[in-house]
PDB file of C-alpha atoms in Angstrom:
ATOM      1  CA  UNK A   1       0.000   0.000   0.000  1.00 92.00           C
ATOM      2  CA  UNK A   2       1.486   3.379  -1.012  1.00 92.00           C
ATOM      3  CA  UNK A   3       1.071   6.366   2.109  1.00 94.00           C
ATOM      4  CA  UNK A   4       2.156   9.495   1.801  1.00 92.00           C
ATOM      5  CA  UNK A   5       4.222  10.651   4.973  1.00 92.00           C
ATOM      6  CA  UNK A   6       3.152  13.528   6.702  1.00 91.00           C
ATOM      7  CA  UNK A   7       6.036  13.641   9.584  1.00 90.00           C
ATOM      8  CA  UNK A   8       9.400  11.774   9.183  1.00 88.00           C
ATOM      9  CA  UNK A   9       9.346   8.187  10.193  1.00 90.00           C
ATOM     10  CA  UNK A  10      12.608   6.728  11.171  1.00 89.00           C
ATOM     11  CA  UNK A  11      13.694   4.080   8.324  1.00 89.00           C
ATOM     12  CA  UNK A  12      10.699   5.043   5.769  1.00 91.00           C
ATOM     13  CA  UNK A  13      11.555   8.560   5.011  1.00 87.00           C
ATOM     14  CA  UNK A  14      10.684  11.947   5.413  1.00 84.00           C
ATOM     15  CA  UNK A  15       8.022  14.335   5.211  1.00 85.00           C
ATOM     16  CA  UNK A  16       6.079  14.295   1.737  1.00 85.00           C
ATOM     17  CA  UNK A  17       7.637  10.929   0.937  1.00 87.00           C
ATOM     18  CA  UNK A  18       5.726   8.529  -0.927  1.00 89.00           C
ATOM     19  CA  UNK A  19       6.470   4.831   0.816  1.00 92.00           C
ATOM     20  CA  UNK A  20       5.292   1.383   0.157  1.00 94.00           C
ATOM     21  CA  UNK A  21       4.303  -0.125   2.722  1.00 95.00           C
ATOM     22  CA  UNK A  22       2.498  -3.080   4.543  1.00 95.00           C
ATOM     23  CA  UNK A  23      -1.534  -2.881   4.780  1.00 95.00           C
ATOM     24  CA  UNK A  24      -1.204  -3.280   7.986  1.00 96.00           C
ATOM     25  CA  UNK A  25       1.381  -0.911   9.244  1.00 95.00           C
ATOM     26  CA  UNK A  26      -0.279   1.865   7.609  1.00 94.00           C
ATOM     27  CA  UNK A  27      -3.750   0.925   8.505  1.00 95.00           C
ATOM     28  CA  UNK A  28      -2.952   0.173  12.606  1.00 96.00           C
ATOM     29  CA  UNK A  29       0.035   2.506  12.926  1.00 95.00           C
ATOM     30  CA  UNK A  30       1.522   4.925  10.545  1.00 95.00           C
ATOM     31  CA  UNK A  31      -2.683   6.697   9.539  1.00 95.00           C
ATOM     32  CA  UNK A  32      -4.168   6.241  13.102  1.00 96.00           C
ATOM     33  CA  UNK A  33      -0.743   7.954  14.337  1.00 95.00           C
ATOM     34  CA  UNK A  34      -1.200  10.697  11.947  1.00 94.00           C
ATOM     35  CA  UNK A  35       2.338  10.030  10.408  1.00 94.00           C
ATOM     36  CA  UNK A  36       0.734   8.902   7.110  1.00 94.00           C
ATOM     37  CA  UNK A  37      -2.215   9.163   4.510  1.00 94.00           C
ATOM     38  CA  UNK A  38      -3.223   6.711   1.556  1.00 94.00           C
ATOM     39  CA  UNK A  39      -1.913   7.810  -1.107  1.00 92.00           C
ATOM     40  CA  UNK A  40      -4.467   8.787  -3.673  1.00 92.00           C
ATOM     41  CA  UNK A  41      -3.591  10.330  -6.970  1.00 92.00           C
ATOM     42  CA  UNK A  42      -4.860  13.646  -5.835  1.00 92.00           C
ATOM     43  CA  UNK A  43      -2.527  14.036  -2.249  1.00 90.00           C
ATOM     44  CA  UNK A  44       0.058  12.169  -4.464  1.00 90.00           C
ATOM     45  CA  UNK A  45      -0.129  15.025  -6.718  1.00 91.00           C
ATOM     46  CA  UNK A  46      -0.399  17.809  -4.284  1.00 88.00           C
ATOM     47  CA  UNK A  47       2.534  16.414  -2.336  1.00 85.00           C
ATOM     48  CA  UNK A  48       4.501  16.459  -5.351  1.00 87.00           C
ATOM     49  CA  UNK A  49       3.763  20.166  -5.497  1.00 90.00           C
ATOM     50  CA  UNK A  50       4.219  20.634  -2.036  1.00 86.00           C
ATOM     51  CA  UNK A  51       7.920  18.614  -2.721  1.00 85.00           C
ATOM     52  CA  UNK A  52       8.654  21.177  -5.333  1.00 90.00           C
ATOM     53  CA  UNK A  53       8.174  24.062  -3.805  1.00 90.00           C
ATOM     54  CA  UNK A  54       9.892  22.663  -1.065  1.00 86.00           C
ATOM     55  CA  UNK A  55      13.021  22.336  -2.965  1.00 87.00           C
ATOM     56  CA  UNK A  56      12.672  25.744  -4.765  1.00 92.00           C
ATOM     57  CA  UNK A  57      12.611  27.468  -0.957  1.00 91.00           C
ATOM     58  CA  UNK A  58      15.397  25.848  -0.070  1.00 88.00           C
ATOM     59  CA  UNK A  59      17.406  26.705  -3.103  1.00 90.00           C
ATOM     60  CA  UNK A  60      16.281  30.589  -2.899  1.00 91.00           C
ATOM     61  CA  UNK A  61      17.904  30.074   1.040  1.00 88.00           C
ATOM     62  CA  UNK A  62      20.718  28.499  -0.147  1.00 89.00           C
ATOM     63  CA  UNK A  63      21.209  31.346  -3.061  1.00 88.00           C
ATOM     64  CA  UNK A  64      20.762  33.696  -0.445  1.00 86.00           C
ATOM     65  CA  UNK A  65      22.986  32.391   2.219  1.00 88.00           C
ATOM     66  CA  UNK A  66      26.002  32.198   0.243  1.00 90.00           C
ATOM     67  CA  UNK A  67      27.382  35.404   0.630  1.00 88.00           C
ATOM     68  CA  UNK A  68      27.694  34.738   4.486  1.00 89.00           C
ATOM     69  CA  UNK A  69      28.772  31.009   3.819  1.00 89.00           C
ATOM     70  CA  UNK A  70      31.660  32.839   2.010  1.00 91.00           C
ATOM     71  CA  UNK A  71      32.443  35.000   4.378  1.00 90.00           C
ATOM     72  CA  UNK A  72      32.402  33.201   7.377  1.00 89.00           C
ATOM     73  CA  UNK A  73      34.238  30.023   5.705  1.00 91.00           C
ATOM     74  CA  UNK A  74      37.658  30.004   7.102  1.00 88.00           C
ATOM     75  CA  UNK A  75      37.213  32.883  10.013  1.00 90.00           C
ATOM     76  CA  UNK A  76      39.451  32.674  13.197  1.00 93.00           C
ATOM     77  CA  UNK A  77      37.662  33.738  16.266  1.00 92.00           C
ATOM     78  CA  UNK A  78      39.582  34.498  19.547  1.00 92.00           C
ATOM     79  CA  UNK A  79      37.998  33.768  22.411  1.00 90.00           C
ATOM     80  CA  UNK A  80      39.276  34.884  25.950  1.00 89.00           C
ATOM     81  CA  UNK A  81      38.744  32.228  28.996  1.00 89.00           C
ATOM     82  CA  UNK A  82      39.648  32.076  32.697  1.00 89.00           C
ATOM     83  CA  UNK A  83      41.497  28.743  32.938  1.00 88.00           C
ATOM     84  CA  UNK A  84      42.958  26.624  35.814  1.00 84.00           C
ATOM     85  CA  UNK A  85      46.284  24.947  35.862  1.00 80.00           C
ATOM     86  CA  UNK A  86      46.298  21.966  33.384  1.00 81.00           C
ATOM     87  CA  UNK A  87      44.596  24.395  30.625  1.00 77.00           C
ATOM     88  CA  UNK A  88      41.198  23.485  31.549  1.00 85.00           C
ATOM     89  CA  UNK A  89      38.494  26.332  31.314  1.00 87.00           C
ATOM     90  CA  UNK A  90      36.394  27.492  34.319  1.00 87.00           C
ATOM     91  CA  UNK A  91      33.560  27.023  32.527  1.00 87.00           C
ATOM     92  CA  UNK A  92      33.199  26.161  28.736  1.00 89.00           C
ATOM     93  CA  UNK A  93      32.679  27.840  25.468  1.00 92.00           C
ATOM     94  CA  UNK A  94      29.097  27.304  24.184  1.00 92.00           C
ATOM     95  CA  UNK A  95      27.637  27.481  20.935  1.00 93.00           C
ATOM     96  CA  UNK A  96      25.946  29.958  22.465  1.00 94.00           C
ATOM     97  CA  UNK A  97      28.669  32.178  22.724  1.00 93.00           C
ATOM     98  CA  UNK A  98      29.900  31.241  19.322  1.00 93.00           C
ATOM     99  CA  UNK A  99      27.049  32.426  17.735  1.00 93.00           C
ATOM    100  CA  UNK A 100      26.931  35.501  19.440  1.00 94.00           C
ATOM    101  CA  UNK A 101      30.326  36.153  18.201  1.00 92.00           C
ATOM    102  CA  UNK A 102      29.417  35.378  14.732  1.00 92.00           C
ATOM    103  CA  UNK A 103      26.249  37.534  14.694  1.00 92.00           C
ATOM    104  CA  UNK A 104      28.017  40.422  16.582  1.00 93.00           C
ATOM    105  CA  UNK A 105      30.754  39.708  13.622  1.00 91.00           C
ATOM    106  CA  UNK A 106      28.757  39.457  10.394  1.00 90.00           C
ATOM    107  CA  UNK A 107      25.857  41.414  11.156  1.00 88.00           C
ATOM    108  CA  UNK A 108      23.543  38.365  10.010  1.00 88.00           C
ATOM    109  CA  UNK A 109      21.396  36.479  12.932  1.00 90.00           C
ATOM    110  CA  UNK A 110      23.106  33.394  13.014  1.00 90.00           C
ATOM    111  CA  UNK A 111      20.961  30.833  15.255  1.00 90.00           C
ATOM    112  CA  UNK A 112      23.212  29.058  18.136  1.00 91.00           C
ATOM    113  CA  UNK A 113      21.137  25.447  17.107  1.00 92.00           C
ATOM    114  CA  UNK A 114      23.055  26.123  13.882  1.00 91.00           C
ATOM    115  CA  UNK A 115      26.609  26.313  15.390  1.00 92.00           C
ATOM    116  CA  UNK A 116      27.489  22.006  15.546  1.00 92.00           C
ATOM    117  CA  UNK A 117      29.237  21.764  18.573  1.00 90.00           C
ATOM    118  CA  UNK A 118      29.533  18.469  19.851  1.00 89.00           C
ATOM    119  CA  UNK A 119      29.843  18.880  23.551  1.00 91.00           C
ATOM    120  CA  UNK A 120      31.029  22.563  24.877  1.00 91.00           C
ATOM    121  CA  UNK A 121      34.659  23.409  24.550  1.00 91.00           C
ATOM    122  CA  UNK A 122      36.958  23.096  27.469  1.00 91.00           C
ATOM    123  CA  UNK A 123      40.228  23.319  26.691  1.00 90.00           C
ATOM    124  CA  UNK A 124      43.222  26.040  25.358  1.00 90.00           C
ATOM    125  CA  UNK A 125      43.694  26.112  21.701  1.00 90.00           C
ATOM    126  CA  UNK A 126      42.487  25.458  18.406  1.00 93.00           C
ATOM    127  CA  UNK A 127      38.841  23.807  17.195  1.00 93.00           C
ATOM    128  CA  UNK A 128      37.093  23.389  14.073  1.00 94.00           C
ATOM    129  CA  UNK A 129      33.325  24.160  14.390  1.00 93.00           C
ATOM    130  CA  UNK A 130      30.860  23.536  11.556  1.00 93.00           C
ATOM    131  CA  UNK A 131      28.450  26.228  11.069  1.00 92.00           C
ATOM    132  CA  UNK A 132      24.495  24.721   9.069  1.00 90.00           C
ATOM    133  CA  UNK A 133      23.339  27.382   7.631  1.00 88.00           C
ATOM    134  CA  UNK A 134      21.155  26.121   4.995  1.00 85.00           C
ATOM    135  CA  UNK A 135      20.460  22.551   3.038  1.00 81.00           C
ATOM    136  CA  UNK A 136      24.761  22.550   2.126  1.00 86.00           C
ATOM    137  CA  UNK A 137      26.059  25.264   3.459  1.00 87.00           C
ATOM    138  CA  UNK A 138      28.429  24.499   6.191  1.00 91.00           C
ATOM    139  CA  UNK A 139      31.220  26.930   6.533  1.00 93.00           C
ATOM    140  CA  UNK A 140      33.618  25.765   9.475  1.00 93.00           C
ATOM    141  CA  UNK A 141      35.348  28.210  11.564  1.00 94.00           C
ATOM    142  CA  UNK A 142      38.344  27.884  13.710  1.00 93.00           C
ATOM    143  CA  UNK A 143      37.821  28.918  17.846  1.00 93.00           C
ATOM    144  CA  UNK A 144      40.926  29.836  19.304  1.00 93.00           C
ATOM    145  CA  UNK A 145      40.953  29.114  22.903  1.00 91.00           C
ATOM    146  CA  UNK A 146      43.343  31.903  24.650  1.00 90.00           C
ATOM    147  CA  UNK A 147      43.713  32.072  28.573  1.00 89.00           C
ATOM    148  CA  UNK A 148      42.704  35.458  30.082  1.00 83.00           C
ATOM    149  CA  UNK A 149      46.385  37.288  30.225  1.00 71.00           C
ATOM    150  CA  UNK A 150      47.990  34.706  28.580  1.00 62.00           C
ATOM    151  CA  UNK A 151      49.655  35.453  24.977  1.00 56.00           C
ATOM    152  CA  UNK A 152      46.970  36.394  22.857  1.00 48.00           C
ATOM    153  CA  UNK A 153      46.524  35.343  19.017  1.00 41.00           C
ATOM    154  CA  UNK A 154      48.838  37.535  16.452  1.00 39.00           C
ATOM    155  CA  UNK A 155      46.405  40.579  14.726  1.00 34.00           C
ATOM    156  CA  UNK A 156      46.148  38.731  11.532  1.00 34.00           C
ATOM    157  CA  UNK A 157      44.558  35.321  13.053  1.00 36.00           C
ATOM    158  CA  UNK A 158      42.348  36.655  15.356  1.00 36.00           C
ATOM    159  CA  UNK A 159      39.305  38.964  14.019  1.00 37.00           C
ATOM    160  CA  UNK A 160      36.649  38.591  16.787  1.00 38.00           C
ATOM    161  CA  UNK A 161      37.299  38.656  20.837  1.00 40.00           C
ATOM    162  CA  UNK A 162      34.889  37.718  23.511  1.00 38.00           C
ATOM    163  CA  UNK A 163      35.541  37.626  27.248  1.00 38.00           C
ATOM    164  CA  UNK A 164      33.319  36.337  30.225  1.00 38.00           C
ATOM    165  CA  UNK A 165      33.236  35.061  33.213  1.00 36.00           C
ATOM    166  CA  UNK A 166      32.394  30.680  32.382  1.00 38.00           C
ATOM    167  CA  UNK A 167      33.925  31.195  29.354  1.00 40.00           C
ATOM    168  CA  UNK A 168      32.683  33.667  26.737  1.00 40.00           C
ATOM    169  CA  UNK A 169      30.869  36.404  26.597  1.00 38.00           C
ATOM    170  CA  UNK A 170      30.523  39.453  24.307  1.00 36.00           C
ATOM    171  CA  UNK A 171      32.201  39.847  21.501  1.00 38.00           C
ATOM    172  CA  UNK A 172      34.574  43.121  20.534  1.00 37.00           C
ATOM    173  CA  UNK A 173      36.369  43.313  16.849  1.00 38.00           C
ATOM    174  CA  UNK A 174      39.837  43.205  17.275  1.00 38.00           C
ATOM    175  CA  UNK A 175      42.450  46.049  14.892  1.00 32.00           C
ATOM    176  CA  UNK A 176      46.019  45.820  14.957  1.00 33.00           C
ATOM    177  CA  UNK A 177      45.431  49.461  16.422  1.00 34.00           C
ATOM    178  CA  UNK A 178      43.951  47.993  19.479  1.00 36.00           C
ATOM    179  CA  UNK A 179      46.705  46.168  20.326  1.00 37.00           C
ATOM    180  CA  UNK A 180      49.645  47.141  22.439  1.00 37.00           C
ATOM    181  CA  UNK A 181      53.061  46.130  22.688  1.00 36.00           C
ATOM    182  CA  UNK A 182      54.303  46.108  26.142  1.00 39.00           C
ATOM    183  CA  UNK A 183      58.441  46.240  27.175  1.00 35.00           C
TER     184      UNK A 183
END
């Protein structure tokens, strides 16, 4: 029997899919759940349509996103951190913070779901963080981890600086006039 999926079912597709199916599972779970309807030519047309434009929104987003995927693709952000003795942060950069620092940066809302981040970062240094913008676009940007009055990033790395007290905070745009050479 051929349904048409209104919600994504795990290991039949997503929604607007057309899936074959048993008589059975769609009759005593996927339609009383509300995940699915029979497909009849008319809702098999319509959810064609509703496919289509589907994928003509999301290539409009993607069109209009990639001005920002450009720009952000390769950015090094400093961020300033209270840390303890074996370089562990007090605290932990979020994506939270991270997308603060990109919005502050690029002027564009950027959404701190849409900053991948496995767990929080906790440590000194250099990571890679994936940024989903839209459908494709996934610029990744390097987080540089500096202790607070430890040696910061050279002018030319770093282009955004946040401080805080767990971690990060807001940001500031960082010039090579800013910085000052002490003796």
């Amino acid at each position: 029997m051929k349904v048409i999926l209104l919600q994504d079912v795990p290991k039949l597709g997503s929604a607007g899919a057309i899936a074959d199916v048993s008589e059975g599972y769609a009759r005593n779970y996927l339609i009383p759940q509300g995940l699915a309807e029979m497909a009849t030519p008319g809702r098999v047309k319509e959810a064609e349509q509703r496919l289509a434009a589907a994928a003509r929104r999301l290539e409009r987003e993607e069109r209009a996103k990639q001005a920002l995927a450009d720009r952000i693709e390769g950015t090094r952000i400093q961020m300033l951190a209270r840390v303890g003795e074996q370089g562990r942060l007090y605290g932990s950069i979020t994506a939270q913070d991270i997308a603060e620092v990109l919005t502050a940066k690029f002027g564009e809302e950027i959404d701190r779901r849409k900053v991948l981040l496995e767990e929080p970062i906790r440590t000194v240094g250099e990571h890679q963080v994936t940024v989903h913008l839209v459908g494709r676009l996934r610029p990744t940007v390097t987080v540089v981890v500096v202790p607070e009055g430890g040696e910061p990033v050279a002018a030319g790395d770093a282009e955004a600086s946040a401080a805080g007290e767990n971690g990060a905070a807001s940001a500031q745009d960082e010039t090579a006039g800013e910085e000052s050479t002490e003796s």
